[in-house]
């Protein structure tokens, strides 16, 4: 058994987010095309004589809950309960994915903690069991475990792996405040009240663009049904989107529920130019480049007892 396990887990961008009407349980059916990108959190798990505890450092770490509502803590507790173990671990999150940014940072931490605890405790859970626990934790958590590219249906938790024929280069602009995902969905419901909301389906041109690795075709096909709601709650994001387009991005969209905005570039050099322009524009707090697809949750260090 290891005395310490570190798992690296990626951020995601939704290249398509089609949202259906609210279901009786309050959730929405989705056609959610995820692409993992190379911005990472690392979750390190070590045995703790003081019981379960969570610490965090990195950008915006002060916004991360350190109690049992944290998805990393919930993941450890869920696996421990299934296996009759005591979740006496210290979970340390080294944060680099934007907090409350629509890039699944919390979900990434949940998937990372689950994989790390499985390795630390030697529970040898199957991939299916890990994915089942992930789905219980949240709609985006299974994809954080899998990585690459996938189509999520249901609440987003039912995954079908997708082929990607090349590398896509992105710029992500971080806003100066967060957006609550539940609030964005509530605004989506409010904006759509009284209208006929179609069943969400994956875009065939978008799936073909991913498979070909064609950035121009992907740029023409990306969509996010939550974007109008995010812009309604955070109108200043429109200025960020416009600045990125003016800087030469092939397309611009709100990432997931926001408020991070995502810009697809033709290549790595173009992405750096877009990022530089966004940083100087005064419309965002920071801008980062990253490429995808990226590998899902991965054990990167395991120190012996």
PDB file of C-alpha atoms in Angstrom:
ATOM      1  CA  UNK A   1       0.000   0.000   0.000  1.00  0.00           C
ATOM      2  CA  UNK A   2       1.230   3.483  -0.845  1.00  0.00           C
ATOM      3  CA  UNK A   3       1.674   6.208   1.760  1.00  0.00           C
ATOM      4  CA  UNK A   4       0.864   8.979  -0.722  1.00  0.00           C
ATOM      5  CA  UNK A   5      -0.805   9.051  -4.137  1.00  0.00           C
ATOM      6  CA  UNK A   6      -1.051  12.043  -6.483  1.00  0.00           C
ATOM      7  CA  UNK A   7      -3.495  12.127  -9.391  1.00  0.00           C
ATOM      8  CA  UNK A   8      -3.474  14.712 -12.159  1.00  0.00           C
ATOM      9  CA  UNK A   9      -6.858  15.531 -13.687  1.00  0.00           C
ATOM     10  CA  UNK A  10      -7.746  17.888 -16.569  1.00  0.00           C
ATOM     11  CA  UNK A  11     -10.159  20.738 -17.152  1.00  0.00           C
ATOM     12  CA  UNK A  12     -12.791  20.479 -19.870  1.00  0.00           C
ATOM     13  CA  UNK A  13     -14.422  22.654 -22.463  1.00  0.00           C
ATOM     14  CA  UNK A  14     -17.882  21.906 -23.812  1.00  0.00           C
ATOM     15  CA  UNK A  15     -17.640  22.200 -27.589  1.00  0.00           C
ATOM     16  CA  UNK A  16     -21.378  21.511 -27.693  1.00  0.00           C
ATOM     17  CA  UNK A  17     -23.834  21.888 -24.846  1.00  0.00           C
ATOM     18  CA  UNK A  18     -27.398  21.221 -25.959  1.00  0.00           C
ATOM     19  CA  UNK A  19     -29.875  21.549 -23.090  1.00  0.00           C
ATOM     20  CA  UNK A  20     -33.404  20.155 -22.936  1.00  0.00           C
ATOM     21  CA  UNK A  21     -36.289  21.378 -20.845  1.00  0.00           C
ATOM     22  CA  UNK A  22     -36.262  20.888 -17.079  1.00  0.00           C
ATOM     23  CA  UNK A  23     -37.276  17.370 -16.034  1.00  0.00           C
ATOM     24  CA  UNK A  24     -39.596  16.608 -13.098  1.00  0.00           C
ATOM     25  CA  UNK A  25     -36.492  15.931 -10.948  1.00  0.00           C
ATOM     26  CA  UNK A  26     -35.172  19.416 -11.736  1.00  0.00           C
ATOM     27  CA  UNK A  27     -32.324  18.195 -13.936  1.00  0.00           C
ATOM     28  CA  UNK A  28     -32.094  18.730 -17.701  1.00  0.00           C
ATOM     29  CA  UNK A  29     -31.370  16.189 -20.413  1.00  0.00           C
ATOM     30  CA  UNK A  30     -28.181  17.139 -22.229  1.00  0.00           C
ATOM     31  CA  UNK A  31     -26.209  16.424 -25.351  1.00  0.00           C
ATOM     32  CA  UNK A  32     -22.849  17.475 -23.971  1.00  0.00           C
ATOM     33  CA  UNK A  33     -19.700  17.108 -26.080  1.00  0.00           C
ATOM     34  CA  UNK A  34     -16.744  17.290 -23.727  1.00  0.00           C
ATOM     35  CA  UNK A  35     -13.129  17.896 -24.702  1.00  0.00           C
ATOM     36  CA  UNK A  36     -10.480  17.577 -21.993  1.00  0.00           C
ATOM     37  CA  UNK A  37      -7.803  20.274 -22.159  1.00  0.00           C
ATOM     38  CA  UNK A  38      -4.365  20.638 -20.644  1.00  0.00           C
ATOM     39  CA  UNK A  39      -5.088  22.719 -17.562  1.00  0.00           C
ATOM     40  CA  UNK A  40      -4.772  20.463 -14.530  1.00  0.00           C
ATOM     41  CA  UNK A  41      -5.488  20.117 -10.851  1.00  0.00           C
ATOM     42  CA  UNK A  42      -3.483  17.631  -8.804  1.00  0.00           C
ATOM     43  CA  UNK A  43      -5.038  15.775  -5.880  1.00  0.00           C
ATOM     44  CA  UNK A  44      -2.680  14.187  -3.347  1.00  0.00           C
ATOM     45  CA  UNK A  45      -4.060  11.716  -0.814  1.00  0.00           C
ATOM     46  CA  UNK A  46      -2.217  10.608   2.324  1.00  0.00           C
ATOM     47  CA  UNK A  47      -3.408   8.755   5.438  1.00  0.00           C
ATOM     48  CA  UNK A  48      -4.549  11.137   8.171  1.00  0.00           C
ATOM     49  CA  UNK A  49      -4.603  10.315  11.902  1.00  0.00           C
ATOM     50  CA  UNK A  50      -7.052  13.209  12.345  1.00  0.00           C
ATOM     51  CA  UNK A  51      -9.688  11.766   9.993  1.00  0.00           C
ATOM     52  CA  UNK A  52     -10.844  13.257   6.706  1.00  0.00           C
ATOM     53  CA  UNK A  53      -9.535  16.724   5.957  1.00  0.00           C
ATOM     54  CA  UNK A  54      -9.140  18.860   2.832  1.00  0.00           C
ATOM     55  CA  UNK A  55      -6.549  21.535   2.031  1.00  0.00           C
ATOM     56  CA  UNK A  56      -6.046  23.526  -1.145  1.00  0.00           C
ATOM     57  CA  UNK A  57      -3.530  25.916  -2.671  1.00  0.00           C
ATOM     58  CA  UNK A  58      -3.193  27.694  -5.997  1.00  0.00           C
ATOM     59  CA  UNK A  59      -5.187  30.413  -7.805  1.00  0.00           C
ATOM     60  CA  UNK A  60      -8.516  31.209  -6.079  1.00  0.00           C
ATOM     61  CA  UNK A  61      -7.908  28.486  -3.478  1.00  0.00           C
ATOM     62  CA  UNK A  62      -9.746  30.635  -0.948  1.00  0.00           C
ATOM     63  CA  UNK A  63     -12.969  29.973  -2.901  1.00  0.00           C
ATOM     64  CA  UNK A  64     -12.685  26.181  -2.568  1.00  0.00           C
ATOM     65  CA  UNK A  65     -14.764  24.611   0.234  1.00  0.00           C
ATOM     66  CA  UNK A  66     -12.632  22.607   2.652  1.00  0.00           C
ATOM     67  CA  UNK A  67     -15.467  20.698   4.333  1.00  0.00           C
ATOM     68  CA  UNK A  68     -17.357  17.555   3.346  1.00  0.00           C
ATOM     69  CA  UNK A  69     -19.276  19.389   0.617  1.00  0.00           C
ATOM     70  CA  UNK A  70     -16.077  19.409  -1.457  1.00  0.00           C
ATOM     71  CA  UNK A  71     -16.403  16.846  -4.259  1.00  0.00           C
ATOM     72  CA  UNK A  72     -12.991  15.417  -3.420  1.00  0.00           C
ATOM     73  CA  UNK A  73     -14.153  14.718   0.137  1.00  0.00           C
ATOM     74  CA  UNK A  74     -17.435  13.289  -1.117  1.00  0.00           C
ATOM     75  CA  UNK A  75     -15.547  10.978  -3.483  1.00  0.00           C
ATOM     76  CA  UNK A  76     -13.354   9.634  -0.674  1.00  0.00           C
ATOM     77  CA  UNK A  77     -16.391   9.092   1.544  1.00  0.00           C
ATOM     78  CA  UNK A  78     -18.338   7.343  -1.237  1.00  0.00           C
ATOM     79  CA  UNK A  79     -15.567   4.837  -1.963  1.00  0.00           C
ATOM     80  CA  UNK A  80     -14.902   4.251   1.743  1.00  0.00           C
ATOM     81  CA  UNK A  81     -18.573   3.576   2.415  1.00  0.00           C
ATOM     82  CA  UNK A  82     -18.796   1.049  -0.416  1.00  0.00           C
ATOM     83  CA  UNK A  83     -15.764  -0.837   0.888  1.00  0.00           C
ATOM     84  CA  UNK A  84     -16.403  -0.535   4.625  1.00  0.00           C
ATOM     85  CA  UNK A  85     -13.340   1.629   5.164  1.00  0.00           C
ATOM     86  CA  UNK A  86     -12.648   4.673   7.293  1.00  0.00           C
ATOM     87  CA  UNK A  87     -12.045   7.705   5.056  1.00  0.00           C
ATOM     88  CA  UNK A  88      -9.181   8.892   7.277  1.00  0.00           C
ATOM     89  CA  UNK A  89      -7.259  10.731   4.589  1.00  0.00           C
ATOM     90  CA  UNK A  90      -5.785  14.143   3.964  1.00  0.00           C
ATOM     91  CA  UNK A  91      -6.830  15.371   0.519  1.00  0.00           C
ATOM     92  CA  UNK A  92      -4.622  18.169  -0.807  1.00  0.00           C
ATOM     93  CA  UNK A  93      -5.753  19.928  -3.978  1.00  0.00           C
ATOM     94  CA  UNK A  94      -3.150  21.830  -5.989  1.00  0.00           C
ATOM     95  CA  UNK A  95      -5.484  24.090  -7.966  1.00  0.00           C
ATOM     96  CA  UNK A  96      -4.811  25.304 -11.482  1.00  0.00           C
ATOM     97  CA  UNK A  97      -8.266  24.879 -13.088  1.00  0.00           C
ATOM     98  CA  UNK A  98     -10.355  28.062 -12.669  1.00  0.00           C
ATOM     99  CA  UNK A  99     -12.742  27.937  -9.709  1.00  0.00           C
ATOM    100  CA  UNK A 100     -16.457  28.328 -10.560  1.00  0.00           C
ATOM    101  CA  UNK A 101     -15.364  28.828 -14.148  1.00  0.00           C
ATOM    102  CA  UNK A 102     -17.430  26.317 -16.125  1.00  0.00           C
ATOM    103  CA  UNK A 103     -14.395  24.071 -16.710  1.00  0.00           C
ATOM    104  CA  UNK A 104     -15.331  21.306 -14.236  1.00  0.00           C
ATOM    105  CA  UNK A 105     -12.622  22.063 -11.687  1.00  0.00           C
ATOM    106  CA  UNK A 106     -14.656  20.720  -8.770  1.00  0.00           C
ATOM    107  CA  UNK A 107     -15.650  17.670 -10.780  1.00  0.00           C
ATOM    108  CA  UNK A 108     -12.009  17.104 -11.692  1.00  0.00           C
ATOM    109  CA  UNK A 109     -11.085  17.123  -8.013  1.00  0.00           C
ATOM    110  CA  UNK A 110     -13.809  14.557  -7.287  1.00  0.00           C
ATOM    111  CA  UNK A 111     -12.544  12.211  -9.993  1.00  0.00           C
ATOM    112  CA  UNK A 112      -8.937  12.761  -8.937  1.00  0.00           C
ATOM    113  CA  UNK A 113      -9.654  12.025  -5.285  1.00  0.00           C
ATOM    114  CA  UNK A 114     -11.600   8.892  -6.192  1.00  0.00           C
ATOM    115  CA  UNK A 115      -8.774   7.469  -8.297  1.00  0.00           C
ATOM    116  CA  UNK A 116      -6.171   8.465  -5.687  1.00  0.00           C
ATOM    117  CA  UNK A 117      -8.091   6.843  -2.813  1.00  0.00           C
ATOM    118  CA  UNK A 118      -8.595   3.687  -4.862  1.00  0.00           C
ATOM    119  CA  UNK A 119      -4.824   3.497  -5.359  1.00  0.00           C
ATOM    120  CA  UNK A 120      -3.976   4.449  -1.751  1.00  0.00           C
ATOM    121  CA  UNK A 121      -6.348   1.903  -0.221  1.00  0.00           C
ATOM    122  CA  UNK A 122      -5.702  -0.812  -2.815  1.00  0.00           C
ATOM    123  CA  UNK A 123      -9.434  -1.278  -3.358  1.00  0.00           C
ATOM    124  CA  UNK A 124      -8.913  -2.204  -7.042  1.00  0.00           C
ATOM    125  CA  UNK A 125     -12.318  -0.849  -8.044  1.00  0.00           C
ATOM    126  CA  UNK A 126     -13.273  -1.620 -11.631  1.00  0.00           C
ATOM    127  CA  UNK A 127     -13.579   1.179 -14.167  1.00  0.00           C
ATOM    128  CA  UNK A 128     -17.341   0.591 -14.148  1.00  0.00           C
ATOM    129  CA  UNK A 129     -17.556   0.984 -10.372  1.00  0.00           C
ATOM    130  CA  UNK A 130     -15.454   4.148 -10.431  1.00  0.00           C
ATOM    131  CA  UNK A 131     -17.677   5.615 -13.154  1.00  0.00           C
ATOM    132  CA  UNK A 132     -20.770   4.651 -11.160  1.00  0.00           C
ATOM    133  CA  UNK A 133     -19.467   6.526  -8.108  1.00  0.00           C
ATOM    134  CA  UNK A 134     -18.528   9.474 -10.330  1.00  0.00           C
ATOM    135  CA  UNK A 135     -22.087   9.645 -11.692  1.00  0.00           C
ATOM    136  CA  UNK A 136     -23.435   9.742  -8.127  1.00  0.00           C
ATOM    137  CA  UNK A 137     -21.170  12.702  -7.367  1.00  0.00           C
ATOM    138  CA  UNK A 138     -22.159  14.887 -10.325  1.00  0.00           C
ATOM    139  CA  UNK A 139     -22.883  15.086 -14.024  1.00  0.00           C
ATOM    140  CA  UNK A 140     -19.373  16.180 -15.094  1.00  0.00           C
ATOM    141  CA  UNK A 141     -17.391  13.897 -12.776  1.00  0.00           C
ATOM    142  CA  UNK A 142     -17.393  10.779 -15.004  1.00  0.00           C
ATOM    143  CA  UNK A 143     -15.829  12.708 -17.879  1.00  0.00           C
ATOM    144  CA  UNK A 144     -13.097  14.045 -15.608  1.00  0.00           C
ATOM    145  CA  UNK A 145     -12.128  10.429 -14.964  1.00  0.00           C
ATOM    146  CA  UNK A 146     -12.237   9.431 -18.649  1.00  0.00           C
ATOM    147  CA  UNK A 147     -10.770  12.498 -20.391  1.00  0.00           C
ATOM    148  CA  UNK A 148     -10.141  12.711 -24.129  1.00  0.00           C
ATOM    149  CA  UNK A 149     -13.419  13.556 -25.824  1.00  0.00           C
ATOM    150  CA  UNK A 150     -16.860  12.144 -25.154  1.00  0.00           C
ATOM    151  CA  UNK A 151     -20.552  12.688 -25.718  1.00  0.00           C
ATOM    152  CA  UNK A 152     -22.458  12.906 -22.450  1.00  0.00           C
ATOM    153  CA  UNK A 153     -26.196  12.239 -22.451  1.00  0.00           C
ATOM    154  CA  UNK A 154     -28.800  11.993 -19.701  1.00  0.00           C
ATOM    155  CA  UNK A 155     -27.596  14.602 -17.192  1.00  0.00           C
ATOM    156  CA  UNK A 156     -24.239  14.356 -18.976  1.00  0.00           C
ATOM    157  CA  UNK A 157     -23.078  11.328 -16.999  1.00  0.00           C
ATOM    158  CA  UNK A 158     -23.735   8.659 -19.686  1.00  0.00           C
ATOM    159  CA  UNK A 159     -20.591   8.785 -21.787  1.00  0.00           C
ATOM    160  CA  UNK A 160     -19.684   7.647 -25.278  1.00  0.00           C
ATOM    161  CA  UNK A 161     -16.025   8.103 -26.152  1.00  0.00           C
ATOM    162  CA  UNK A 162     -15.405  10.116 -29.315  1.00  0.00           C
ATOM    163  CA  UNK A 163     -12.597   9.971 -31.857  1.00  0.00           C
ATOM    164  CA  UNK A 164     -10.436  13.063 -32.216  1.00  0.00           C
ATOM    165  CA  UNK A 165      -8.228  13.339 -35.280  1.00  0.00           C
ATOM    166  CA  UNK A 166      -5.851  16.054 -34.152  1.00  0.00           C
ATOM    167  CA  UNK A 167      -4.926  18.637 -31.541  1.00  0.00           C
ATOM    168  CA  UNK A 168      -7.132  21.659 -30.944  1.00  0.00           C
ATOM    169  CA  UNK A 169      -5.607  24.848 -29.551  1.00  0.00           C
ATOM    170  CA  UNK A 170      -7.617  26.962 -27.119  1.00  0.00           C
ATOM    171  CA  UNK A 171      -7.427  30.152 -25.126  1.00  0.00           C
ATOM    172  CA  UNK A 172      -9.403  30.496 -21.905  1.00  0.00           C
ATOM    173  CA  UNK A 173     -10.183  33.910 -20.447  1.00  0.00           C
ATOM    174  CA  UNK A 174     -10.905  33.986 -16.718  1.00  0.00           C
ATOM    175  CA  UNK A 175     -13.505  36.411 -15.425  1.00  0.00           C
ATOM    176  CA  UNK A 176     -13.172  38.490 -12.275  1.00  0.00           C
ATOM    177  CA  UNK A 177     -15.989  36.638 -10.523  1.00  0.00           C
ATOM    178  CA  UNK A 178     -17.676  33.255 -10.654  1.00  0.00           C
ATOM    179  CA  UNK A 179     -21.071  32.036 -11.820  1.00  0.00           C
ATOM    180  CA  UNK A 180     -23.170  29.441 -10.037  1.00  0.00           C
ATOM    181  CA  UNK A 181     -24.092  26.539 -12.313  1.00  0.00           C
ATOM    182  CA  UNK A 182     -27.541  26.121 -10.669  1.00  0.00           C
ATOM    183  CA  UNK A 183     -28.178  29.849 -11.141  1.00  0.00           C
ATOM    184  CA  UNK A 184     -27.308  29.628 -14.837  1.00  0.00           C
ATOM    185  CA  UNK A 185     -29.697  26.692 -15.312  1.00  0.00           C
ATOM    186  CA  UNK A 186     -32.426  28.619 -13.481  1.00  0.00           C
ATOM    187  CA  UNK A 187     -31.872  31.547 -15.829  1.00  0.00           C
ATOM    188  CA  UNK A 188     -31.996  29.146 -18.797  1.00  0.00           C
ATOM    189  CA  UNK A 189     -35.386  27.955 -17.549  1.00  0.00           C
ATOM    190  CA  UNK A 190     -36.579  31.524 -17.054  1.00  0.00           C
ATOM    191  CA  UNK A 191     -35.488  32.639 -20.524  1.00  0.00           C
ATOM    192  CA  UNK A 192     -37.108  29.583 -22.109  1.00  0.00           C
ATOM    193  CA  UNK A 193     -40.378  29.795 -20.204  1.00  0.00           C
ATOM    194  CA  UNK A 194     -43.343  29.351 -22.513  1.00  0.00           C
ATOM    195  CA  UNK A 195     -41.226  28.208 -25.470  1.00  0.00           C
ATOM    196  CA  UNK A 196     -40.885  24.767 -27.008  1.00  0.00           C
ATOM    197  CA  UNK A 197     -37.391  23.547 -26.103  1.00  0.00           C
ATOM    198  CA  UNK A 198     -36.246  20.762 -28.453  1.00  0.00           C
ATOM    199  CA  UNK A 199     -34.755  17.486 -27.334  1.00  0.00           C
ATOM    200  CA  UNK A 200     -30.967  17.832 -27.143  1.00  0.00           C
ATOM    201  CA  UNK A 201     -29.036  15.943 -29.826  1.00  0.00           C
ATOM    202  CA  UNK A 202     -25.363  15.869 -30.750  1.00  0.00           C
ATOM    203  CA  UNK A 203     -24.346  17.810 -33.852  1.00  0.00           C
ATOM    204  CA  UNK A 204     -23.129  15.442 -36.572  1.00  0.00           C
ATOM    205  CA  UNK A 205     -21.004  18.174 -38.246  1.00  0.00           C
ATOM    206  CA  UNK A 206     -19.344  18.842 -34.883  1.00  0.00           C
ATOM    207  CA  UNK A 207     -18.580  15.152 -34.278  1.00  0.00           C
ATOM    208  CA  UNK A 208     -17.167  14.915 -37.802  1.00  0.00           C
ATOM    209  CA  UNK A 209     -14.989  17.987 -37.215  1.00  0.00           C
ATOM    210  CA  UNK A 210     -13.560  16.439 -34.047  1.00  0.00           C
ATOM    211  CA  UNK A 211     -12.869  13.159 -35.823  1.00  0.00           C
ATOM    212  CA  UNK A 212     -11.065  14.975 -38.652  1.00  0.00           C
ATOM    213  CA  UNK A 213      -9.137  17.288 -36.351  1.00  0.00           C
ATOM    214  CA  UNK A 214     -10.402  20.230 -38.424  1.00  0.00           C
ATOM    215  CA  UNK A 215     -10.380  23.498 -36.417  1.00  0.00           C
ATOM    216  CA  UNK A 216     -12.302  25.496 -39.037  1.00  0.00           C
ATOM    217  CA  UNK A 217     -15.099  22.932 -39.201  1.00  0.00           C
ATOM    218  CA  UNK A 218     -15.185  22.710 -35.410  1.00  0.00           C
ATOM    219  CA  UNK A 219     -15.347  26.499 -35.122  1.00  0.00           C
ATOM    220  CA  UNK A 220     -18.398  26.523 -37.397  1.00  0.00           C
ATOM    221  CA  UNK A 221     -20.176  23.876 -35.334  1.00  0.00           C
ATOM    222  CA  UNK A 222     -19.588  24.743 -31.656  1.00  0.00           C
ATOM    223  CA  UNK A 223     -22.631  25.794 -29.613  1.00  0.00           C
ATOM    224  CA  UNK A 224     -23.700  26.347 -26.017  1.00  0.00           C
ATOM    225  CA  UNK A 225     -27.381  26.581 -25.095  1.00  0.00           C
ATOM    226  CA  UNK A 226     -26.413  28.004 -21.684  1.00  0.00           C
ATOM    227  CA  UNK A 227     -24.560  30.956 -23.194  1.00  0.00           C
ATOM    228  CA  UNK A 228     -27.593  33.313 -23.352  1.00  0.00           C
ATOM    229  CA  UNK A 229     -28.306  32.582 -19.674  1.00  0.00           C
ATOM    230  CA  UNK A 230     -24.672  33.158 -18.684  1.00  0.00           C
ATOM    231  CA  UNK A 231     -24.619  36.449 -20.617  1.00  0.00           C
ATOM    232  CA  UNK A 232     -27.899  37.496 -19.013  1.00  0.00           C
ATOM    233  CA  UNK A 233     -26.379  37.057 -15.552  1.00  0.00           C
ATOM    234  CA  UNK A 234     -22.919  38.381 -16.520  1.00  0.00           C
ATOM    235  CA  UNK A 235     -23.335  40.813 -19.465  1.00  0.00           C
ATOM    236  CA  UNK A 236     -19.676  41.870 -19.425  1.00  0.00           C
ATOM    237  CA  UNK A 237     -18.717  38.479 -20.885  1.00  0.00           C
ATOM    238  CA  UNK A 238     -19.939  39.767 -24.263  1.00  0.00           C
ATOM    239  CA  UNK A 239     -17.000  42.208 -24.278  1.00  0.00           C
ATOM    240  CA  UNK A 240     -14.549  39.363 -23.635  1.00  0.00           C
ATOM    241  CA  UNK A 241     -16.047  37.276 -26.437  1.00  0.00           C
ATOM    242  CA  UNK A 242     -15.840  40.212 -28.826  1.00  0.00           C
ATOM    243  CA  UNK A 243     -12.220  40.941 -27.873  1.00  0.00           C
ATOM    244  CA  UNK A 244     -11.182  37.352 -28.569  1.00  0.00           C
ATOM    245  CA  UNK A 245     -12.925  37.290 -31.941  1.00  0.00           C
ATOM    246  CA  UNK A 246     -11.307  40.585 -32.890  1.00  0.00           C
ATOM    247  CA  UNK A 247      -7.924  39.105 -31.923  1.00  0.00           C
ATOM    248  CA  UNK A 248      -8.317  36.401 -34.548  1.00  0.00           C
ATOM    249  CA  UNK A 249      -9.941  33.490 -32.735  1.00  0.00           C
ATOM    250  CA  UNK A 250     -11.792  31.130 -35.071  1.00  0.00           C
ATOM    251  CA  UNK A 251     -14.741  31.129 -32.680  1.00  0.00           C
ATOM    252  CA  UNK A 252     -15.636  32.200 -29.160  1.00  0.00           C
ATOM    253  CA  UNK A 253     -18.081  30.813 -26.632  1.00  0.00           C
ATOM    254  CA  UNK A 254     -18.834  30.645 -22.946  1.00  0.00           C
ATOM    255  CA  UNK A 255     -17.369  27.438 -21.497  1.00  0.00           C
ATOM    256  CA  UNK A 256     -20.163  25.371 -19.968  1.00  0.00           C
ATOM    257  CA  UNK A 257     -22.112  27.445 -17.458  1.00  0.00           C
ATOM    258  CA  UNK A 258     -19.340  30.066 -17.469  1.00  0.00           C
ATOM    259  CA  UNK A 259     -18.014  32.527 -16.721  1.00  0.00           C
ATOM    260  CA  UNK A 260     -14.778  31.343 -18.350  1.00  0.00           C
ATOM    261  CA  UNK A 261     -14.834  32.095 -22.069  1.00  0.00           C
ATOM    262  CA  UNK A 262     -13.184  29.812 -24.623  1.00  0.00           C
ATOM    263  CA  UNK A 263     -11.557  30.740 -27.922  1.00  0.00           C
ATOM    264  CA  UNK A 264     -10.520  28.231 -30.582  1.00  0.00           C
ATOM    265  CA  UNK A 265      -7.341  29.122 -32.478  1.00  0.00           C
ATOM    266  CA  UNK A 266      -5.867  27.648 -35.634  1.00  0.00           C
ATOM    267  CA  UNK A 267      -2.546  26.687 -34.026  1.00  0.00           C
ATOM    268  CA  UNK A 268      -0.415  27.230 -30.935  1.00  0.00           C
ATOM    269  CA  UNK A 269       1.124  30.469 -32.243  1.00  0.00           C
ATOM    270  CA  UNK A 270      -2.296  31.945 -33.004  1.00  0.00           C
ATOM    271  CA  UNK A 271      -3.504  30.936 -29.538  1.00  0.00           C
ATOM    272  CA  UNK A 272      -0.651  32.843 -27.887  1.00  0.00           C
ATOM    273  CA  UNK A 273      -1.486  35.961 -29.905  1.00  0.00           C
ATOM    274  CA  UNK A 274      -5.161  35.751 -28.911  1.00  0.00           C
ATOM    275  CA  UNK A 275      -4.178  35.262 -25.267  1.00  0.00           C
ATOM    276  CA  UNK A 276      -1.822  38.272 -25.341  1.00  0.00           C
ATOM    277  CA  UNK A 277      -4.533  40.462 -26.853  1.00  0.00           C
ATOM    278  CA  UNK A 278      -7.096  39.325 -24.290  1.00  0.00           C
ATOM    279  CA  UNK A 279      -4.714  40.025 -21.408  1.00  0.00           C
ATOM    280  CA  UNK A 280      -4.235  43.570 -22.704  1.00  0.00           C
ATOM    281  CA  UNK A 281      -7.934  44.142 -23.429  1.00  0.00           C
ATOM    282  CA  UNK A 282      -9.050  44.796 -19.872  1.00  0.00           C
ATOM    283  CA  UNK A 283     -12.034  42.479 -20.396  1.00  0.00           C
ATOM    284  CA  UNK A 284     -10.768  39.545 -18.302  1.00  0.00           C
ATOM    285  CA  UNK A 285      -8.678  38.780 -15.249  1.00  0.00           C
ATOM    286  CA  UNK A 286      -6.291  36.382 -16.996  1.00  0.00           C
ATOM    287  CA  UNK A 287      -5.940  34.342 -20.176  1.00  0.00           C
ATOM    288  CA  UNK A 288      -4.400  30.887 -20.538  1.00  0.00           C
ATOM    289  CA  UNK A 289      -3.612  28.678 -23.511  1.00  0.00           C
ATOM    290  CA  UNK A 290      -4.207  24.929 -23.516  1.00  0.00           C
ATOM    291  CA  UNK A 291      -4.623  22.184 -26.075  1.00  0.00           C
ATOM    292  CA  UNK A 292      -6.875  19.150 -26.231  1.00  0.00           C
ATOM    293  CA  UNK A 293      -7.670  16.364 -26.102  1.00  0.00           C
ATOM    294  CA  UNK A 294      -5.945  15.676 -22.783  1.00  0.00           C
ATOM    295  CA  UNK A 295      -5.723  12.461 -20.809  1.00  0.00           C
ATOM    296  CA  UNK A 296      -8.236  11.878 -18.030  1.00  0.00           C
ATOM    297  CA  UNK A 297      -7.443  11.337 -14.348  1.00  0.00           C
ATOM    298  CA  UNK A 298      -3.996   9.726 -14.076  1.00  0.00           C
ATOM    299  CA  UNK A 299      -1.814   8.621 -11.169  1.00  0.00           C
ATOM    300  CA  UNK A 300       1.382  10.625 -11.534  1.00  0.00           C
ATOM    301  CA  UNK A 301       3.086   9.821  -8.206  1.00  0.00           C
ATOM    302  CA  UNK A 302       2.779   7.038  -5.659  1.00  0.00           C
ATOM    303  CA  UNK A 303       5.183   7.011  -2.717  1.00  0.00           C
ATOM    304  CA  UNK A 304       5.681   3.778  -0.798  1.00  0.00           C
ATOM    305  CA  UNK A 305       4.741   3.305   2.828  1.00  0.00           C
TER     306      UNK A 305
END
